[in-house]
PDB file of C-alpha atoms in Angstrom:
ATOM      1  CA  MET O   1     -11.215   9.639 -16.132  1.00 44.00           C
ATOM      2  CA  THR O   2     -10.629  10.033 -19.849  1.00 48.00           C
ATOM      3  CA  GLY O   3      -9.402  13.618 -20.169  1.00 51.00           C
ATOM      4  CA  PRO O   4      -5.858  14.748 -20.836  1.00 52.00           C
ATOM      5  CA  SER O   5      -4.850  14.114 -17.225  1.00 59.00           C
ATOM      6  CA  SER O   6      -5.998  10.480 -17.122  1.00 66.00           C
ATOM      7  CA  PRO O   7      -3.426   8.157 -15.519  1.00 64.00           C
ATOM      8  CA  ALA O   8      -3.080   6.095 -18.700  1.00 67.00           C
ATOM      9  CA  LEU O   9      -2.274   9.142 -20.822  1.00 75.00           C
ATOM     10  CA  ARG O  10       0.154  10.497 -18.227  1.00 78.00           C
ATOM     11  CA  ALA O  11       1.937   7.141 -18.056  1.00 73.00           C
ATOM     12  CA  GLU O  12       2.160   7.000 -21.834  1.00 78.00           C
ATOM     13  CA  ALA O  13       3.547  10.553 -21.986  1.00 81.00           C
ATOM     14  CA  LEU O  14       6.089   9.781 -19.270  1.00 81.00           C
ATOM     15  CA  GLU O  15       7.210   6.599 -21.043  1.00 79.00           C
ATOM     16  CA  GLN O  16       7.588   8.492 -24.326  1.00 84.00           C
ATOM     17  CA  LEU O  17       9.616  11.245 -22.653  1.00 83.00           C
ATOM     18  CA  LEU O  18      11.923   8.787 -20.886  1.00 82.00           C
ATOM     19  CA  THR O  19      12.522   6.701 -23.989  1.00 84.00           C
ATOM     20  CA  GLU O  20      13.053   9.735 -26.274  1.00 86.00           C
ATOM     21  CA  ARG O  21      15.723  11.033 -23.910  1.00 88.00           C
ATOM     22  CA  GLY O  22      17.392   7.642 -23.741  1.00 85.00           C
ATOM     23  CA  LEU O  23      16.853   7.289 -19.999  1.00 82.00           C
ATOM     24  CA  VAL O  24      15.046   3.957 -20.287  1.00 84.00           C
ATOM     25  CA  ARG O  25      14.504   1.428 -23.046  1.00 87.00           C
ATOM     26  CA  THR O  26      11.019   0.360 -24.092  1.00 83.00           C
ATOM     27  CA  ASP O  27      11.863  -3.325 -23.557  1.00 86.00           C
ATOM     28  CA  VAL O  28      12.766  -2.565 -19.925  1.00 82.00           C
ATOM     29  CA  ILE O  29       9.401  -0.909 -19.334  1.00 78.00           C
ATOM     30  CA  ASP O  30       7.625  -3.787 -21.109  1.00 78.00           C
ATOM     31  CA  GLY O  31       9.489  -6.221 -18.864  1.00 76.00           C
ATOM     32  CA  PHE O  32       8.304  -4.442 -15.708  1.00 70.00           C
ATOM     33  CA  VAL O  33       4.727  -4.353 -16.953  1.00 69.00           C
ATOM     34  CA  ALA O  34       4.813  -8.047 -17.878  1.00 67.00           C
ATOM     35  CA  ARG O  35       6.262  -8.950 -14.475  1.00 67.00           C
ATOM     36  CA  TYR O  36       3.492  -7.159 -12.594  1.00 63.00           C
ATOM     37  CA  GLU O  37       0.821  -8.604 -14.892  1.00 57.00           C
ATOM     38  CA  SER O  38       1.955 -12.224 -14.653  1.00 58.00           C
ATOM     39  CA  ASP O  39       4.564 -12.798 -11.928  1.00 60.00           C
ATOM     40  CA  VAL O  40       3.660 -10.324  -9.212  1.00 62.00           C
ATOM     41  CA  GLY O  41       0.237  -9.172  -8.266  1.00 70.00           C
ATOM     42  CA  PRO O  42      -3.357 -10.009  -7.555  1.00 87.00           C
ATOM     43  CA  LEU O  43      -3.251 -13.029  -9.866  1.00 88.00           C
ATOM     44  CA  ASN O  44      -0.874 -14.668  -7.383  1.00 90.00           C
ATOM     45  CA  GLY O  45      -3.133 -13.962  -4.438  1.00 94.00           C
ATOM     46  CA  ALA O  46      -6.164 -15.141  -6.397  1.00 95.00           C
ATOM     47  CA  ARG O  47      -4.450 -18.481  -7.117  1.00 95.00           C
ATOM     48  CA  VAL O  48      -3.660 -18.866  -3.411  1.00 96.00           C
ATOM     49  CA  VAL O  49      -7.274 -18.151  -2.429  1.00 98.00           C
ATOM     50  CA  ALA O  50      -8.702 -20.516  -5.047  1.00 98.00           C
ATOM     51  CA  ARG O  51      -6.388 -23.328  -3.949  1.00 98.00           C
ATOM     52  CA  ALA O  52      -7.437 -22.820  -0.319  1.00 98.00           C
ATOM     53  CA  TRP O  53     -11.079 -23.007  -1.344  1.00 98.00           C
ATOM     54  CA  VAL O  54     -10.664 -26.363  -3.100  1.00 98.00           C
ATOM     55  CA  ASP O  55      -7.943 -28.029  -0.997  1.00 98.00           C
ATOM     56  CA  PRO O  56      -8.605 -28.257   2.780  1.00 98.00           C
ATOM     57  CA  GLU O  57      -5.075 -29.481   3.507  1.00 98.00           C
ATOM     58  CA  TYR O  58      -3.572 -26.539   1.647  1.00 98.00           C
ATOM     59  CA  LYS O  59      -5.941 -24.169   3.463  1.00 98.00           C
ATOM     60  CA  ALA O  60      -4.773 -25.529   6.826  1.00 98.00           C
ATOM     61  CA  ARG O  61      -1.115 -24.985   5.836  1.00 98.00           C
ATOM     62  CA  LEU O  62      -1.930 -21.489   4.562  1.00 97.00           C
ATOM     63  CA  LEU O  63      -3.615 -20.442   7.786  1.00 98.00           C
ATOM     64  CA  ALA O  64      -0.893 -22.029   9.937  1.00 98.00           C
ATOM     65  CA  ASP O  65       2.167 -20.669   8.087  1.00 96.00           C
ATOM     66  CA  ALA O  66       1.243 -18.602   5.061  1.00 94.00           C
ATOM     67  CA  THR O  67       4.606 -17.647   3.593  1.00 91.00           C
ATOM     68  CA  PRO O  68       5.769 -21.164   2.617  1.00 92.00           C
ATOM     69  CA  ALA O  69       2.213 -22.163   1.648  1.00 94.00           C
ATOM     70  CA  ILE O  70       1.967 -19.181  -0.700  1.00 92.00           C
ATOM     71  CA  LYS O  71       5.236 -20.196  -2.349  1.00 90.00           C
ATOM     72  CA  GLU O  72       3.712 -23.619  -3.126  1.00 92.00           C
ATOM     73  CA  VAL O  73       1.158 -21.960  -5.406  1.00 90.00           C
ATOM     74  CA  ALA O  74       2.471 -18.571  -6.465  1.00 81.00           C
ATOM     75  CA  TRP O  75       5.570 -16.491  -6.442  1.00 64.00           C
ATOM     76  CA  GLY O  76       5.496 -14.883  -3.010  1.00 53.00           C
ATOM     77  CA  GLY O  77       9.046 -14.014  -2.177  1.00 57.00           C
ATOM     78  CA  GLY O  78      11.118 -10.930  -2.494  1.00 57.00           C
ATOM     79  CA  ALA O  79      10.532  -7.544  -0.994  1.00 55.00           C
ATOM     80  CA  ASN O  80       7.269  -7.280   0.949  1.00 54.00           C
ATOM     81  CA  GLY O  81       6.617 -11.014   0.730  1.00 63.00           C
ATOM     82  CA  GLU O  82       8.973 -12.369   3.390  1.00 76.00           C
ATOM     83  CA  HIS O  83       6.403 -12.845   6.159  1.00 89.00           C
ATOM     84  CA  ILE O  84       2.721 -12.947   5.266  1.00 92.00           C
ATOM     85  CA  VAL O  85      -0.059 -13.963   7.635  1.00 96.00           C
ATOM     86  CA  VAL O  86      -3.434 -15.063   6.241  1.00 97.00           C
ATOM     87  CA  VAL O  87      -6.702 -14.597   8.132  1.00 98.00           C
ATOM     88  CA  GLU O  88      -9.986 -16.147   7.058  1.00 98.00           C
ATOM     89  CA  ASN O  89     -13.280 -14.332   6.666  1.00 98.00           C
ATOM     90  CA  THR O  90     -16.294 -16.250   7.946  1.00 98.00           C
ATOM     91  CA  PRO O  91     -20.006 -15.449   8.223  1.00 97.00           C
ATOM     92  CA  GLU O  92     -19.325 -14.337  11.833  1.00 98.00           C
ATOM     93  CA  ARG O  93     -15.993 -12.493  11.428  1.00 98.00           C
ATOM     94  CA  HIS O  94     -14.698 -10.146   8.750  1.00 98.00           C
ATOM     95  CA  HIS O  95     -11.042  -9.116   8.469  1.00 98.00           C
ATOM     96  CA  VAL O  96      -9.704  -5.930   6.906  1.00 98.00           C
ATOM     97  CA  VAL O  97      -6.092  -4.849   6.395  1.00 97.00           C
ATOM     98  CA  VAL O  98      -4.445  -1.450   6.812  1.00 97.00           C
ATOM     99  CA  CYS O  99      -0.984  -0.054   7.389  1.00 93.00           C
ATOM    100  CA  THR O 100      -1.391   2.822   9.818  1.00 92.00           C
ATOM    101  CA  LEU O 101       2.226   4.021   9.592  1.00 87.00           C
ATOM    102  CA  CYS O 102       2.874   4.059   5.870  1.00 81.00           C
ATOM    103  CA  SER O 103       1.613   1.594   3.262  1.00 75.00           C
ATOM    104  CA  CYS O 104       3.141  -1.824   4.021  1.00 86.00           C
ATOM    105  CA  TYR O 105       1.491  -4.213   1.624  1.00 85.00           C
ATOM    106  CA  PRO O 106       2.135  -7.753   0.277  1.00 86.00           C
ATOM    107  CA  TRP O 107       3.076  -6.728  -3.281  1.00 81.00           C
ATOM    108  CA  PRO O 108       4.016 -10.244  -4.464  1.00 83.00           C
ATOM    109  CA  VAL O 109       0.460 -11.510  -3.931  1.00 88.00           C
ATOM    110  CA  LEU O 110      -1.586  -8.330  -4.360  1.00 89.00           C
ATOM    111  CA  GLY O 111       0.366  -6.275  -6.882  1.00 82.00           C
ATOM    112  CA  LEU O 112       0.634  -2.531  -6.604  1.00 80.00           C
ATOM    113  CA  PRO O 113      -1.313  -1.006  -3.712  1.00 86.00           C
ATOM    114  CA  PRO O 114      -4.382   1.016  -4.633  1.00 88.00           C
ATOM    115  CA  SER O 115      -4.239   4.760  -3.957  1.00 89.00           C
ATOM    116  CA  TRP O 116      -6.937   4.548  -1.265  1.00 94.00           C
ATOM    117  CA  TYR O 117      -4.772   2.095   0.729  1.00 93.00           C
ATOM    118  CA  LYS O 118      -2.058   4.742   1.052  1.00 91.00           C
ATOM    119  CA  ASP O 119      -4.499   7.553   1.787  1.00 93.00           C
ATOM    120  CA  PRO O 120      -4.127   8.976   5.320  1.00 93.00           C
ATOM    121  CA  ALA O 121      -7.911   9.093   5.749  1.00 94.00           C
ATOM    122  CA  TYR O 122      -8.272   5.345   5.100  1.00 96.00           C
ATOM    123  CA  ARG O 123      -5.274   4.527   7.295  1.00 94.00           C
ATOM    124  CA  ALA O 124      -6.644   6.509  10.237  1.00 94.00           C
ATOM    125  CA  ARG O 125     -10.354   5.865   9.936  1.00 97.00           C
ATOM    126  CA  VAL O 126     -10.477   2.125   9.193  1.00 97.00           C
ATOM    127  CA  VAL O 127      -8.952   1.471  12.620  1.00 96.00           C
ATOM    128  CA  ARG O 128     -11.403   3.729  14.483  1.00 97.00           C
ATOM    129  CA  GLU O 129     -14.564   3.090  12.495  1.00 97.00           C
ATOM    130  CA  PRO O 130     -14.074   0.092  10.196  1.00 98.00           C
ATOM    131  CA  ARG O 131     -17.785  -0.560   9.664  1.00 98.00           C
ATOM    132  CA  ALA O 132     -18.357   3.005   8.437  1.00 97.00           C
ATOM    133  CA  VAL O 133     -15.313   2.964   6.141  1.00 98.00           C
ATOM    134  CA  LEU O 134     -16.308  -0.400   4.655  1.00 98.00           C
ATOM    135  CA  ALA O 135     -19.849   0.872   4.077  1.00 98.00           C
ATOM    136  CA  GLU O 136     -18.471   3.947   2.287  1.00 97.00           C
ATOM    137  CA  MET O 137     -16.478   1.597   0.075  1.00 97.00           C
ATOM    138  CA  GLY O 138     -19.645  -0.365  -0.749  1.00 97.00           C
ATOM    139  CA  LEU O 139     -19.394  -3.213   1.760  1.00 98.00           C
ATOM    140  CA  GLU O 140     -22.322  -3.243   4.182  1.00 97.00           C
ATOM    141  CA  LEU O 141     -21.845  -5.845   6.912  1.00 97.00           C
ATOM    142  CA  PRO O 142     -24.607  -6.872   9.303  1.00 97.00           C
ATOM    143  CA  PRO O 143     -24.134  -5.611  12.884  1.00 96.00           C
ATOM    144  CA  GLU O 144     -23.676  -9.157  14.188  1.00 98.00           C
ATOM    145  CA  VAL O 145     -20.552  -9.660  12.044  1.00 98.00           C
ATOM    146  CA  ALA O 146     -17.443  -8.819  14.068  1.00 98.00           C
ATOM    147  CA  ILE O 147     -14.810  -6.798  12.219  1.00 98.00           C
ATOM    148  CA  GLU O 148     -11.147  -7.298  12.976  1.00 98.00           C
ATOM    149  CA  VAL O 149      -8.576  -4.821  11.640  1.00 98.00           C
ATOM    150  CA  HIS O 150      -5.018  -6.019  10.985  1.00 97.00           C
ATOM    151  CA  ASP O 151      -2.169  -3.512  10.823  1.00 96.00           C
ATOM    152  CA  SER O 152       0.547  -4.446   8.334  1.00 93.00           C
ATOM    153  CA  SER O 153       4.099  -3.497   9.187  1.00 90.00           C
ATOM    154  CA  ALA O 154       7.646  -3.975   7.991  1.00 85.00           C
ATOM    155  CA  GLU O 155       7.700  -7.262   9.932  1.00 88.00           C
ATOM    156  CA  VAL O 156       4.399  -8.779   8.792  1.00 92.00           C
ATOM    157  CA  ARG O 157       2.025  -8.342   5.872  1.00 93.00           C
ATOM    158  CA  TRP O 158      -1.582  -9.521   6.045  1.00 95.00           C
ATOM    159  CA  LEU O 159      -3.749 -11.211   3.420  1.00 96.00           C
ATOM    160  CA  VAL O 160      -7.450 -11.939   3.815  1.00 98.00           C
ATOM    161  CA  LEU O 161      -8.822 -15.307   2.711  1.00 98.00           C
ATOM    162  CA  PRO O 162     -12.287 -14.220   1.524  1.00 98.00           C
ATOM    163  CA  GLU O 163     -15.383 -16.345   1.974  1.00 98.00           C
ATOM    164  CA  ARG O 164     -16.052 -18.582  -0.990  1.00 98.00           C
ATOM    165  CA  PRO O 165     -19.186 -17.324  -2.728  1.00 97.00           C
ATOM    166  CA  ALA O 166     -22.268 -19.521  -2.768  1.00 95.00           C
ATOM    167  CA  GLY O 167     -23.004 -21.393  -5.964  1.00 96.00           C
ATOM    168  CA  THR O 168     -19.366 -22.005  -6.901  1.00 97.00           C
ATOM    169  CA  ASP O 169     -19.109 -25.698  -6.024  1.00 96.00           C
ATOM    170  CA  ASP O 170     -18.901 -26.715  -9.699  1.00 96.00           C
ATOM    171  CA  LEU O 171     -16.199 -24.201 -10.650  1.00 97.00           C
ATOM    172  CA  THR O 172     -12.607 -25.244 -11.292  1.00 97.00           C
ATOM    173  CA  GLU O 173      -9.725 -23.779  -9.345  1.00 97.00           C
ATOM    174  CA  GLU O 174      -8.871 -21.570 -12.339  1.00 96.00           C
ATOM    175  CA  GLU O 175     -12.475 -20.346 -12.616  1.00 97.00           C
ATOM    176  CA  LEU O 176     -12.522 -19.603  -8.890  1.00 97.00           C
ATOM    177  CA  ALA O 177      -9.275 -17.633  -9.129  1.00 96.00           C
ATOM    178  CA  ALA O 178     -10.881 -15.446 -11.805  1.00 94.00           C
ATOM    179  CA  LEU O 179     -13.527 -14.366  -9.260  1.00 96.00           C
ATOM    180  CA  VAL O 180     -11.041 -13.211  -6.617  1.00 96.00           C
ATOM    181  CA  THR O 181     -10.306  -9.483  -6.391  1.00 95.00           C
ATOM    182  CA  ARG O 182      -7.509  -7.572  -4.756  1.00 94.00           C
ATOM    183  CA  ASP O 183     -10.032  -5.630  -2.676  1.00 96.00           C
ATOM    184  CA  ALA O 184     -11.495  -8.870  -1.285  1.00 98.00           C
ATOM    185  CA  MET O 185      -7.995  -9.991  -0.271  1.00 97.00           C
ATOM    186  CA  VAL O 186      -7.546  -6.686   1.600  1.00 97.00           C
ATOM    187  CA  GLY O 187     -10.991  -7.093   3.159  1.00 98.00           C
ATOM    188  CA  VAL O 188     -12.765  -4.055   1.769  1.00 98.00           C
ATOM    189  CA  ALA O 189     -15.009  -6.096  -0.541  1.00 98.00           C
ATOM    190  CA  LYS O 190     -16.688  -9.472  -0.755  1.00 97.00           C
ATOM    191  CA  ILE O 191     -16.567 -11.735  -3.775  1.00 96.00           C
ATOM    192  CA  ALA O 192     -19.817 -11.829  -5.668  1.00 90.00           C
ATOM    193  CA  ALA O 193     -21.305 -15.122  -6.798  1.00 87.00           C
ATOM    194  CA  PRO O 194     -20.967 -15.634 -10.548  1.00 87.00           C
TER     195      PRO O 194
END
């Protein structure tokens, strides 16, 4: 969307209005943006996934007790990061995450939740018909792949460890992290081979 109501233009207009009225300083807004770009967000989750792909011992710790394992690699604490459970996608089983009650979400490792995650239609339908919802989102899974839906709550947040794409054996951990998407860590997408 590029018209006058695009989210970027609305955000810019809101920032200008707030700063002109002295309600918030520009450096405060810049600080929040920088934090979510570098300290909180999908980059953290991507680093966790990449480490698990290259380090079997780390992967075992991550799957056994994710919260402390995440903190080894990326900032994972604070609100919505206290108790995270990681489940691994395999060729036989695919995991997808939802919060049926509201929009519980592991912000420290995935950043801000996408609008579709909070949408009542996604929250209701992915539990009843996950294969159809995933297909609508562009992820067609073969019928022999079992789909398991995990419901996040105030007590536990879920993170999907996506399958490592074929042809990535020669990539570094940093290069692997660059392939990982937020949607793959929620389970609504797979990671494409480079």
